Amino acid sequence: MTETILVTGGAGFIGSHTVLELLEAGHKVLVLDNYSNSHPKSLEVVKELTGQAFPIYEGDVRDRDLLRQIFSQHNVTGVIHFAGFKAVGESVQQPLVYYDNNVVGLLRLLDVMEEVGCKNLIFSSSATVYGHPHKLPIREDFPLSVTNPYGRTKLMSEEILRDLYAKDQTWNLVILRYFNPIGAHPSGRLGEYPQGVPTNLVPYITQVASGCRDHVRVFGDDYDTLDGTGVRDYIHIVDLSQGHVAAMKKWLPGSGLSLYNLGTGKGYSVLEMIQGLSQAVGHEIPYKIYKRRPGDIASCYADPSKAQQELGWTAQMTLEDMCRHAWNWQCLNPKGFQD
Ligand SMILES: NC(=O)c1ccc[n+]([C@@H]2O[C@H](COP(=O)([O-])OP(=O)(O)OC[C@H]3O[C@@H](n4cnc5c(N)ncnc54)[C@H](O)[C@@H]3O)[C@@H](O)[C@H]2O)c1
């Protein structure tokens, strides 16, 4: 029996980078993933980059028997729970699928963790729970509101964790609210390959830059921002992943329920992102202005000072790093892990 961190959804974009950072920090890891939105190759790459092997379970986090089997075979110190669906538009089309995977998945996991007495968890939440923030930068104690089923699965999950902690203070629960993770591992071997048309800005821009798509669609240039386009807090995936390693500090007994923004504290507009990627690529990237999309907000960026003070974590990478690494990944893996 070895002491190990279970990473659910460990083959995905954030999960695979976090598994790599955990291994590099000297932790033992095991992964549970059903590959519903990822490819087993990501974990092969992690093994190659770190030179370390780790157990992988192919299966569903809602599978109680499989969870019991995993916990009986390993001395699991804590769980980092990434497994879930994340596409806002899809969640509007398929709300039940989203509630089942994201909310039931968490419930099933907590149930088995409680049964086996493993009470350390890090949960992936999202800045989407802040809805339309009344001021900026966004602090963890701001009011919460959500506008779509995906956001509601995150808010419900947070509330489930709060209720659980209210009942039993022996849990150590860390909720991390991510802003906009982008970029790729500096090796160019690990990154994000969205299935179908990318719903996130940066993969869309890199696909336009490589000629897979015509032009970038910029939704709205009349917001109250520097250049009129929407502003977001983009955070390098390696910084974000390291935030999880730092958050494990809050698994010490008596840490209780903690909540942190993981962002840089700096916002960039859509046009600044296109500009940054144009520099990384070495040529202009075509774009067209479209009407605002309903529900989009002008600006969203974090106050990351709580994570800095309590976890000793702060984002290190620059916009230039994010763009260079995103482009490097796109060039080396035009079809993601299918190549
Ligand atoms: N990427 C973002 O912009 C972002 C922002 C905020 C929050 N999050 C949250 O962070 C987490 C990870 O996001 P990501 O970007 O790495 O997504 P991803 O889709 O790349 O990774 C999720 C992983 O979970 C797996 N998975 C899904 N349902 C599963 C299940 N029932 N059982 C086992 N495995 C399952 C998928 O196959 C995939 O490997 C998600 O919970 C997401 O909602 C992501």
Tab-separated table of C-alpha atoms and ligand atoms in Angstrom:
chain	number	residue	atom	x	y	z
A	1	MET	CA	0.000	0.000	0.000
A	2	THR	CA	1.467	3.352	-1.008
A	3	GLU	CA	0.236	6.824	-0.170
A	4	THR	CA	-1.274	8.301	-3.263
A	5	ILE	CA	-3.341	11.146	-4.695
A	6	LEU	CA	-6.297	10.069	-6.799
A	7	VAL	CA	-6.852	12.397	-9.764
A	8	THR	CA	-10.255	11.984	-11.387
A	9	GLY	CA	-10.391	13.304	-14.958
A	10	GLY	CA	-6.588	13.109	-14.931
A	11	ALA	CA	-6.321	12.570	-18.690
A	12	GLY	CA	-8.003	15.899	-19.493
A	13	PHE	CA	-6.498	19.310	-20.151
A	14	ILE	CA	-6.061	20.506	-16.550
A	15	GLY	CA	-5.831	16.983	-15.108
A	16	SER	CA	-2.902	15.841	-17.260
A	17	HIS	CA	-0.874	18.976	-16.528
A	18	THR	CA	-1.641	18.607	-12.814
A	19	VAL	CA	-0.618	14.931	-12.771
A	20	LEU	CA	2.694	16.016	-14.275
A	21	GLU	CA	3.197	18.737	-11.662
A	22	LEU	CA	2.265	16.361	-8.826
A	23	LEU	CA	4.788	13.768	-10.022
A	24	GLU	CA	7.471	16.424	-10.432
A	25	ALA	CA	6.765	17.621	-6.877
A	26	GLY	CA	7.468	14.062	-5.664
A	27	HIS	CA	3.893	12.888	-5.052
A	28	LYS	CA	2.472	9.501	-6.001
A	29	VAL	CA	-0.518	9.645	-8.319
A	30	LEU	CA	-3.223	7.446	-9.719
A	31	VAL	CA	-5.721	8.441	-12.355
A	32	LEU	CA	-9.365	7.615	-12.981
A	33	ASP	CA	-10.773	8.730	-16.339
A	34	ASN	CA	-13.389	7.409	-18.752
A	35	TYR	CA	-11.830	9.309	-21.718
A	36	SER	CA	-15.195	10.876	-22.557
A	37	ASN	CA	-13.353	14.099	-23.406
A	38	SER	CA	-9.715	13.069	-23.580
A	39	HIS	CA	-7.271	10.588	-25.046
A	40	PRO	CA	-5.170	7.998	-23.183
A	41	LYS	CA	-2.107	9.332	-25.021
A	42	SER	CA	-2.028	12.400	-22.738
A	43	LEU	CA	-1.099	10.149	-19.832
A	44	GLU	CA	1.497	8.302	-21.919
A	45	VAL	CA	3.087	11.691	-22.609
A	46	VAL	CA	3.060	12.518	-18.878
A	47	LYS	CA	4.853	9.230	-18.219
A	48	GLU	CA	7.447	10.033	-20.885
A	49	LEU	CA	8.019	13.601	-19.698
A	50	THR	CA	8.406	12.640	-16.031
A	51	GLY	CA	9.991	9.222	-16.518
A	52	GLN	CA	7.505	7.906	-13.934
A	53	ALA	CA	4.812	5.254	-14.196
A	54	PHE	CA	1.513	5.448	-12.297
A	55	PRO	CA	-1.672	3.383	-12.194
A	56	ILE	CA	-4.516	4.363	-14.506
A	57	TYR	CA	-8.101	3.188	-14.089
A	58	GLU	CA	-10.324	3.517	-17.131
A	59	GLY	CA	-13.830	4.011	-15.812
A	60	ASP	CA	-16.515	6.344	-14.573
A	61	VAL	CA	-16.371	8.358	-11.370
A	62	ARG	CA	-20.047	7.467	-10.867
A	63	ASP	CA	-19.117	3.770	-10.665
A	64	ARG	CA	-19.292	3.107	-6.926
A	65	ASP	CA	-17.779	-0.385	-7.152
A	66	LEU	CA	-14.821	0.873	-9.135
A	67	LEU	CA	-14.236	3.660	-6.598
A	68	ARG	CA	-14.355	1.130	-3.759
A	69	GLN	CA	-11.875	-1.062	-5.619
A	70	ILE	CA	-9.467	1.854	-6.125
A	71	PHE	CA	-9.616	2.923	-2.478
A	72	SER	CA	-9.120	-0.663	-1.318
A	73	GLN	CA	-6.028	-1.113	-3.497
A	74	HIS	CA	-4.292	2.144	-2.565
A	75	ASN	CA	-3.804	4.245	0.525
A	76	VAL	CA	-5.344	7.370	-1.001
A	77	THR	CA	-4.381	10.527	0.912
A	78	GLY	CA	-6.741	12.776	-1.005
A	79	VAL	CA	-8.608	13.296	-4.254
A	80	ILE	CA	-8.294	16.033	-6.864
A	81	HIS	CA	-11.613	15.932	-8.684
A	82	PHE	CA	-11.505	17.198	-12.287
A	83	ALA	CA	-13.877	14.676	-13.893
A	84	GLY	CA	-16.870	16.439	-15.376
A	85	PHE	CA	-18.233	18.147	-18.450
A	86	LYS	CA	-17.466	21.814	-19.085
A	87	ALA	CA	-19.165	23.174	-22.230
A	88	VAL	CA	-21.710	25.872	-21.357
A	89	GLY	CA	-23.652	25.623	-24.658
A	90	GLU	CA	-23.842	21.836	-24.484
A	91	SER	CA	-25.091	22.073	-20.894
A	92	VAL	CA	-28.052	24.147	-22.103
A	93	GLN	CA	-28.866	21.461	-24.692
A	94	GLN	CA	-28.308	18.520	-22.347
A	95	PRO	CA	-28.907	19.700	-18.778
A	96	LEU	CA	-29.670	16.239	-17.385
A	97	VAL	CA	-26.447	14.828	-18.781
A	98	TYR	CA	-24.549	17.664	-17.095
A	99	TYR	CA	-26.274	17.329	-13.717
A	100	ASP	CA	-25.730	13.585	-13.813
A	101	ASN	CA	-22.056	13.722	-14.672
A	102	ASN	CA	-21.034	16.740	-12.622
A	103	VAL	CA	-23.303	16.594	-9.589
A	104	VAL	CA	-23.962	12.849	-9.287
A	105	GLY	CA	-20.258	12.255	-10.026
A	106	LEU	CA	-19.270	14.409	-7.043
A	107	LEU	CA	-21.923	12.846	-4.779
A	108	ARG	CA	-20.819	9.317	-5.612
A	109	LEU	CA	-17.187	10.211	-5.001
A	110	LEU	CA	-17.909	11.893	-1.639
A	111	ASP	CA	-20.049	8.971	-0.581
A	112	VAL	CA	-17.270	6.440	-1.131
A	113	MET	CA	-14.630	8.790	0.344
A	114	GLU	CA	-16.732	9.088	3.494
A	115	GLU	CA	-17.210	5.316	3.601
A	116	VAL	CA	-13.455	4.657	3.444
A	117	GLY	CA	-12.505	7.625	5.654
A	118	CYS	CA	-10.588	9.588	3.015
A	119	LYS	CA	-11.601	13.189	3.716
A	120	ASN	CA	-9.211	15.364	1.703
A	121	LEU	CA	-10.563	16.835	-1.534
A	122	ILE	CA	-9.679	19.539	-4.056
A	123	PHE	CA	-12.624	20.467	-6.257
A	124	SER	CA	-12.552	22.223	-9.671
A	125	SER	CA	-14.972	25.107	-9.612
A	126	SER	CA	-15.106	28.042	-11.965
A	127	ALA	CA	-15.229	31.827	-12.065
A	128	THR	CA	-18.573	31.310	-13.786
A	129	VAL	CA	-20.138	31.113	-10.278
A	130	TYR	CA	-19.624	34.887	-9.923
A	131	GLY	CA	-22.151	35.584	-12.716
A	132	HIS	CA	-22.092	39.311	-13.492
A	133	PRO	CA	-19.663	40.658	-10.862
A	134	HIS	CA	-20.704	43.986	-9.323
A	135	LYS	CA	-17.091	45.189	-9.258
A	136	LEU	CA	-13.572	44.152	-10.195
A	137	PRO	CA	-11.260	42.469	-9.356
A	138	ILE	CA	-13.373	39.551	-8.164
A	139	ARG	CA	-12.838	38.409	-4.578
A	140	GLU	CA	-13.860	35.040	-3.157
A	141	ASP	CA	-16.495	36.639	-0.903
A	142	PHE	CA	-18.455	38.218	-3.787
A	143	PRO	CA	-22.092	37.161	-4.250
A	144	LEU	CA	-22.641	34.107	-6.430
A	145	SER	CA	-25.074	33.699	-9.316
A	146	VAL	CA	-25.183	31.481	-12.367
A	147	THR	CA	-26.962	31.656	-15.683
A	148	ASN	CA	-26.680	28.197	-17.246
A	149	PRO	CA	-26.796	24.511	-16.253
A	150	TYR	CA	-23.000	24.100	-16.326
A	151	GLY	CA	-22.601	26.999	-13.898
A	152	ARG	CA	-25.353	25.558	-11.722
A	153	THR	CA	-23.559	22.194	-11.518
A	154	LYS	CA	-20.537	24.062	-10.118
A	155	LEU	CA	-22.561	26.147	-7.687
A	156	MET	CA	-24.537	23.086	-6.526
A	157	SER	CA	-21.300	21.173	-6.056
A	158	GLU	CA	-19.884	23.985	-3.939
A	159	GLU	CA	-23.047	23.959	-1.840
A	160	ILE	CA	-22.875	20.195	-1.400
A	161	LEU	CA	-19.331	20.635	-0.087
A	162	ARG	CA	-20.426	23.414	2.290
A	163	ASP	CA	-23.266	21.245	3.639
A	164	LEU	CA	-20.954	18.272	4.047
A	165	TYR	CA	-18.460	20.361	5.997
A	166	ALA	CA	-21.203	21.833	8.171
A	167	LYS	CA	-22.099	18.278	9.170
A	168	ASP	CA	-18.568	16.930	9.611
A	169	GLN	CA	-15.621	19.236	10.268
A	170	THR	CA	-13.063	16.466	9.875
A	171	TRP	CA	-13.156	16.994	6.097
A	172	ASN	CA	-10.477	19.174	4.460
A	173	LEU	CA	-12.147	20.583	1.361
A	174	VAL	CA	-10.561	23.015	-1.094
A	175	ILE	CA	-12.674	24.720	-3.736
A	176	LEU	CA	-10.621	26.287	-6.543
A	177	ARG	CA	-12.364	28.752	-8.841
A	178	TYR	CA	-10.470	28.832	-12.113
A	179	PHE	CA	-10.467	31.837	-14.397
A	180	ASN	CA	-9.471	31.111	-18.052
A	181	PRO	CA	-6.803	28.411	-18.338
A	182	ILE	CA	-4.912	28.523	-21.631
A	183	GLY	CA	-1.568	27.594	-23.143
A	184	ALA	CA	0.178	24.252	-23.032
A	185	HIS	CA	3.135	22.519	-21.469
A	186	PRO	CA	6.402	24.214	-22.568
A	187	SER	CA	7.552	20.893	-24.124
A	188	GLY	CA	4.766	21.261	-26.688
A	189	ARG	CA	3.702	17.669	-25.992
A	190	LEU	CA	0.777	18.281	-23.668
A	191	GLY	CA	-2.107	20.649	-24.347
A	192	GLU	CA	-5.784	21.040	-25.135
A	193	TYR	CA	-7.464	19.747	-28.251
A	194	PRO	CA	-11.150	20.590	-28.155
A	195	GLN	CA	-13.439	18.202	-29.997
A	196	GLY	CA	-15.310	19.963	-32.827
A	197	VAL	CA	-15.425	23.738	-33.019
A	198	PRO	CA	-13.527	25.239	-30.069
A	199	THR	CA	-15.751	27.154	-27.677
A	200	ASN	CA	-12.785	28.830	-25.978
A	201	LEU	CA	-11.019	31.783	-27.549
A	202	VAL	CA	-7.385	30.673	-27.639
A	203	PRO	CA	-7.832	27.255	-29.309
A	204	TYR	CA	-10.069	29.027	-31.840
A	205	ILE	CA	-7.389	31.644	-32.572
A	206	THR	CA	-4.636	29.031	-32.958
A	207	GLN	CA	-6.840	27.042	-35.350
A	208	VAL	CA	-7.382	30.192	-37.438
A	209	ALA	CA	-3.640	30.917	-37.321
A	210	SER	CA	-2.877	27.422	-38.636
A	211	GLY	CA	-5.395	27.772	-41.462
A	212	CYS	CA	-7.990	25.284	-40.127
A	213	ARG	CA	-10.517	28.109	-39.779
A	214	ASP	CA	-11.226	31.268	-41.687
A	215	HIS	CA	-11.159	34.054	-39.148
A	216	VAL	CA	-11.608	34.727	-35.442
A	217	ARG	CA	-15.116	35.810	-34.497
A	218	VAL	CA	-14.965	38.699	-32.055
A	219	PHE	CA	-18.326	39.095	-30.322
A	220	GLY	CA	-18.807	42.779	-29.529
A	221	ASP	CA	-16.402	45.712	-29.796
A	222	ASP	CA	-18.582	48.179	-27.900
A	223	TYR	CA	-18.021	47.031	-24.325
A	224	ASP	CA	-16.773	49.464	-21.728
A	225	THR	CA	-13.181	48.191	-21.964
A	226	LEU	CA	-9.880	49.549	-23.283
A	227	ASP	CA	-10.554	48.565	-26.920
A	228	GLY	CA	-14.250	47.658	-26.663
A	229	THR	CA	-13.750	43.874	-26.703
A	230	GLY	CA	-14.345	41.542	-23.741
A	231	VAL	CA	-11.637	41.239	-21.083
A	232	ARG	CA	-10.806	37.974	-19.304
A	233	ASP	CA	-8.211	36.700	-16.840
A	234	TYR	CA	-6.176	34.160	-18.841
A	235	ILE	CA	-3.969	31.903	-16.770
A	236	HIS	CA	-1.222	29.591	-18.030
A	237	ILE	CA	-2.161	25.945	-17.582
A	238	VAL	CA	1.152	25.195	-15.820
A	239	ASP	CA	0.532	27.983	-13.272
A	240	LEU	CA	-3.004	26.698	-12.723
A	241	SER	CA	-1.777	23.126	-12.234
A	242	GLN	CA	0.839	24.258	-9.739
A	243	GLY	CA	-1.985	25.939	-7.821
A	244	HIS	CA	-3.352	22.448	-7.089
A	245	VAL	CA	-0.043	21.260	-5.684
A	246	ALA	CA	0.013	24.372	-3.472
A	247	ALA	CA	-3.603	23.785	-2.403
A	248	MET	CA	-2.669	20.405	-0.917
A	249	LYS	CA	-1.325	22.417	2.033
A	250	LYS	CA	-4.972	22.701	3.012
A	251	TRP	CA	-5.219	18.953	3.497
A	252	LEU	CA	-3.500	19.280	6.866
A	253	PRO	CA	-5.849	18.184	9.665
A	254	GLY	CA	-8.120	20.992	10.822
A	255	SER	CA	-7.778	23.063	7.632
A	256	GLY	CA	-11.513	22.821	7.050
A	257	LEU	CA	-13.213	24.273	3.971
A	258	SER	CA	-11.142	26.700	1.911
A	259	LEU	CA	-11.899	28.576	-1.253
A	260	TYR	CA	-9.509	30.288	-3.683
A	261	ASN	CA	-9.531	32.113	-6.985
A	262	LEU	CA	-6.885	30.814	-9.373
A	263	GLY	CA	-6.249	33.673	-11.779
A	264	THR	CA	-3.476	36.145	-12.541
A	265	GLY	CA	-5.337	39.293	-11.492
A	266	LYS	CA	-4.733	40.810	-14.918
A	267	GLY	CA	-7.274	40.983	-17.725
A	268	TYR	CA	-6.558	40.905	-21.466
A	269	SER	CA	-9.021	41.846	-24.188
A	270	VAL	CA	-9.904	39.648	-27.158
A	271	LEU	CA	-7.928	41.944	-29.449
A	272	GLU	CA	-4.911	41.805	-27.135
A	273	MET	CA	-5.069	38.002	-27.270
A	274	ILE	CA	-5.244	38.038	-31.072
A	275	GLN	CA	-2.313	40.450	-31.086
A	276	GLY	CA	-0.301	38.301	-28.633
A	277	LEU	CA	-0.882	35.184	-30.714
A	278	SER	CA	-0.078	37.033	-33.958
A	279	GLN	CA	3.320	37.841	-32.476
A	280	ALA	CA	3.890	34.225	-31.450
A	281	VAL	CA	2.827	32.988	-34.880
A	282	GLY	CA	4.726	35.637	-36.855
A	283	HIS	CA	1.828	36.840	-39.006
A	284	GLU	CA	-1.440	38.706	-38.672
A	285	ILE	CA	-4.455	36.601	-37.652
A	286	PRO	CA	-7.674	37.591	-39.448
A	287	TYR	CA	-10.726	38.479	-37.358
A	288	LYS	CA	-14.196	39.941	-37.861
A	289	ILE	CA	-16.372	41.823	-35.426
A	290	TYR	CA	-19.822	40.339	-34.694
A	291	LYS	CA	-22.655	41.458	-32.438
A	292	ARG	CA	-22.373	40.858	-28.695
A	293	ARG	CA	-23.458	37.398	-27.547
A	294	PRO	CA	-26.296	37.402	-25.029
A	295	GLY	CA	-25.043	36.711	-21.503
A	296	ASP	CA	-21.419	37.752	-22.123
A	297	ILE	CA	-19.944	40.218	-19.645
A	298	ALA	CA	-17.518	43.061	-20.410
A	299	SER	CA	-14.730	42.206	-17.985
A	300	CYS	CA	-13.848	39.455	-15.568
A	301	TYR	CA	-10.605	39.126	-13.639
A	302	ALA	CA	-9.597	37.752	-10.279
A	303	ASP	CA	-8.206	39.138	-7.110
A	304	PRO	CA	-5.723	36.278	-6.553
A	305	SER	CA	-4.261	37.661	-3.300
A	306	LYS	CA	-5.924	35.103	-1.009
A	307	ALA	CA	-4.184	32.198	-2.788
A	308	GLN	CA	-0.934	34.125	-2.639
A	309	GLN	CA	-1.218	34.793	1.095
A	310	GLU	CA	-2.538	31.422	2.222
A	311	LEU	CA	-1.092	28.981	-0.309
A	312	GLY	CA	2.063	30.865	-1.272
A	313	TRP	CA	0.987	30.472	-4.888
A	314	THR	CA	1.038	33.088	-7.585
A	315	ALA	CA	0.922	32.841	-11.383
A	316	GLN	CA	4.381	33.266	-12.936
A	317	MET	CA	3.919	33.015	-16.709
A	318	THR	CA	3.420	36.002	-19.008
A	319	LEU	CA	0.976	36.539	-21.862
A	320	GLU	CA	3.895	35.955	-24.207
A	321	ASP	CA	4.551	32.530	-22.579
A	322	MET	CA	0.871	31.597	-22.871
A	323	CYS	CA	0.739	32.513	-26.570
A	324	ARG	CA	4.087	30.931	-27.461
A	325	HIS	CA	3.238	27.661	-25.720
A	326	ALA	CA	-0.294	27.531	-27.153
A	327	TRP	CA	1.108	28.004	-30.656
A	328	ASN	CA	3.929	25.516	-30.133
A	329	TRP	CA	1.385	22.877	-29.072
A	330	GLN	CA	-0.857	23.638	-32.073
A	331	CYS	CA	2.074	23.348	-34.536
A	332	LEU	CA	3.410	20.106	-33.084
A	333	ASN	CA	-0.039	18.488	-32.637
A	334	PRO	CA	-2.413	19.824	-35.286
A	335	LYS	CA	-4.794	16.944	-34.527
A	336	GLY	CA	-4.220	16.868	-30.786
A	337	PHE	CA	-3.411	13.410	-29.433
A	338	GLN	CA	-4.871	11.699	-32.518
A	339	ASP	CA	-1.567	12.148	-34.408
B	1	LIG	N1	-10.939	24.412	-18.821
B	1	LIG	C1	-11.606	25.409	-18.287
B	1	LIG	O1	-11.701	26.487	-18.876
B	1	LIG	C2	-12.254	25.261	-16.935
B	1	LIG	C3	-12.638	26.408	-16.232
B	1	LIG	C4	-13.251	26.256	-14.986
B	1	LIG	C5	-13.462	24.988	-14.461
B	1	LIG	N2	-13.086	23.895	-15.169
B	1	LIG	C6	-13.360	22.567	-14.596
B	1	LIG	O2	-12.149	21.875	-14.431
B	1	LIG	C7	-12.337	20.470	-14.633
B	1	LIG	C8	-11.355	19.976	-15.670
B	1	LIG	O3	-11.508	20.733	-16.858
B	1	LIG	P1	-10.658	20.432	-18.163
B	1	LIG	O4	-10.550	21.718	-18.899
B	1	LIG	O5	-9.428	19.686	-17.843
B	1	LIG	O6	-11.689	19.496	-18.924
B	1	LIG	P2	-11.428	18.175	-19.776
B	1	LIG	O7	-12.690	17.839	-20.443
B	1	LIG	O8	-10.195	18.326	-20.604
B	1	LIG	O9	-11.113	17.115	-18.614
B	1	LIG	C9	-12.118	16.444	-17.895
B	1	LIG	C10	-11.703	14.983	-17.845
B	1	LIG	O10	-12.683	14.266	-17.088
B	1	LIG	C11	-13.008	13.072	-17.784
B	1	LIG	N3	-14.375	12.726	-17.358
B	1	LIG	C12	-15.532	13.394	-17.593
B	1	LIG	N4	-16.561	12.783	-16.995
B	1	LIG	C13	-16.051	11.682	-16.361
B	1	LIG	C14	-16.599	10.660	-15.566
B	1	LIG	N5	-17.914	10.595	-15.311
B	1	LIG	N6	-15.786	9.705	-15.075
B	1	LIG	C15	-14.444	9.741	-15.329
B	1	LIG	N7	-13.869	10.687	-16.079
B	1	LIG	C16	-14.655	11.649	-16.584
B	1	LIG	C17	-12.865	13.417	-19.254
B	1	LIG	O11	-12.652	12.290	-20.059
B	1	LIG	C18	-11.648	14.332	-19.224
B	1	LIG	O12	-10.456	13.586	-19.310
B	1	LIG	C19	-13.806	20.300	-15.030
B	1	LIG	O13	-14.528	19.953	-13.891
B	1	LIG	C20	-14.199	21.691	-15.495
B	1	LIG	O14	-15.564	21.939	-15.329
B	1	LIG	C21	-12.479	24.006	-16.379
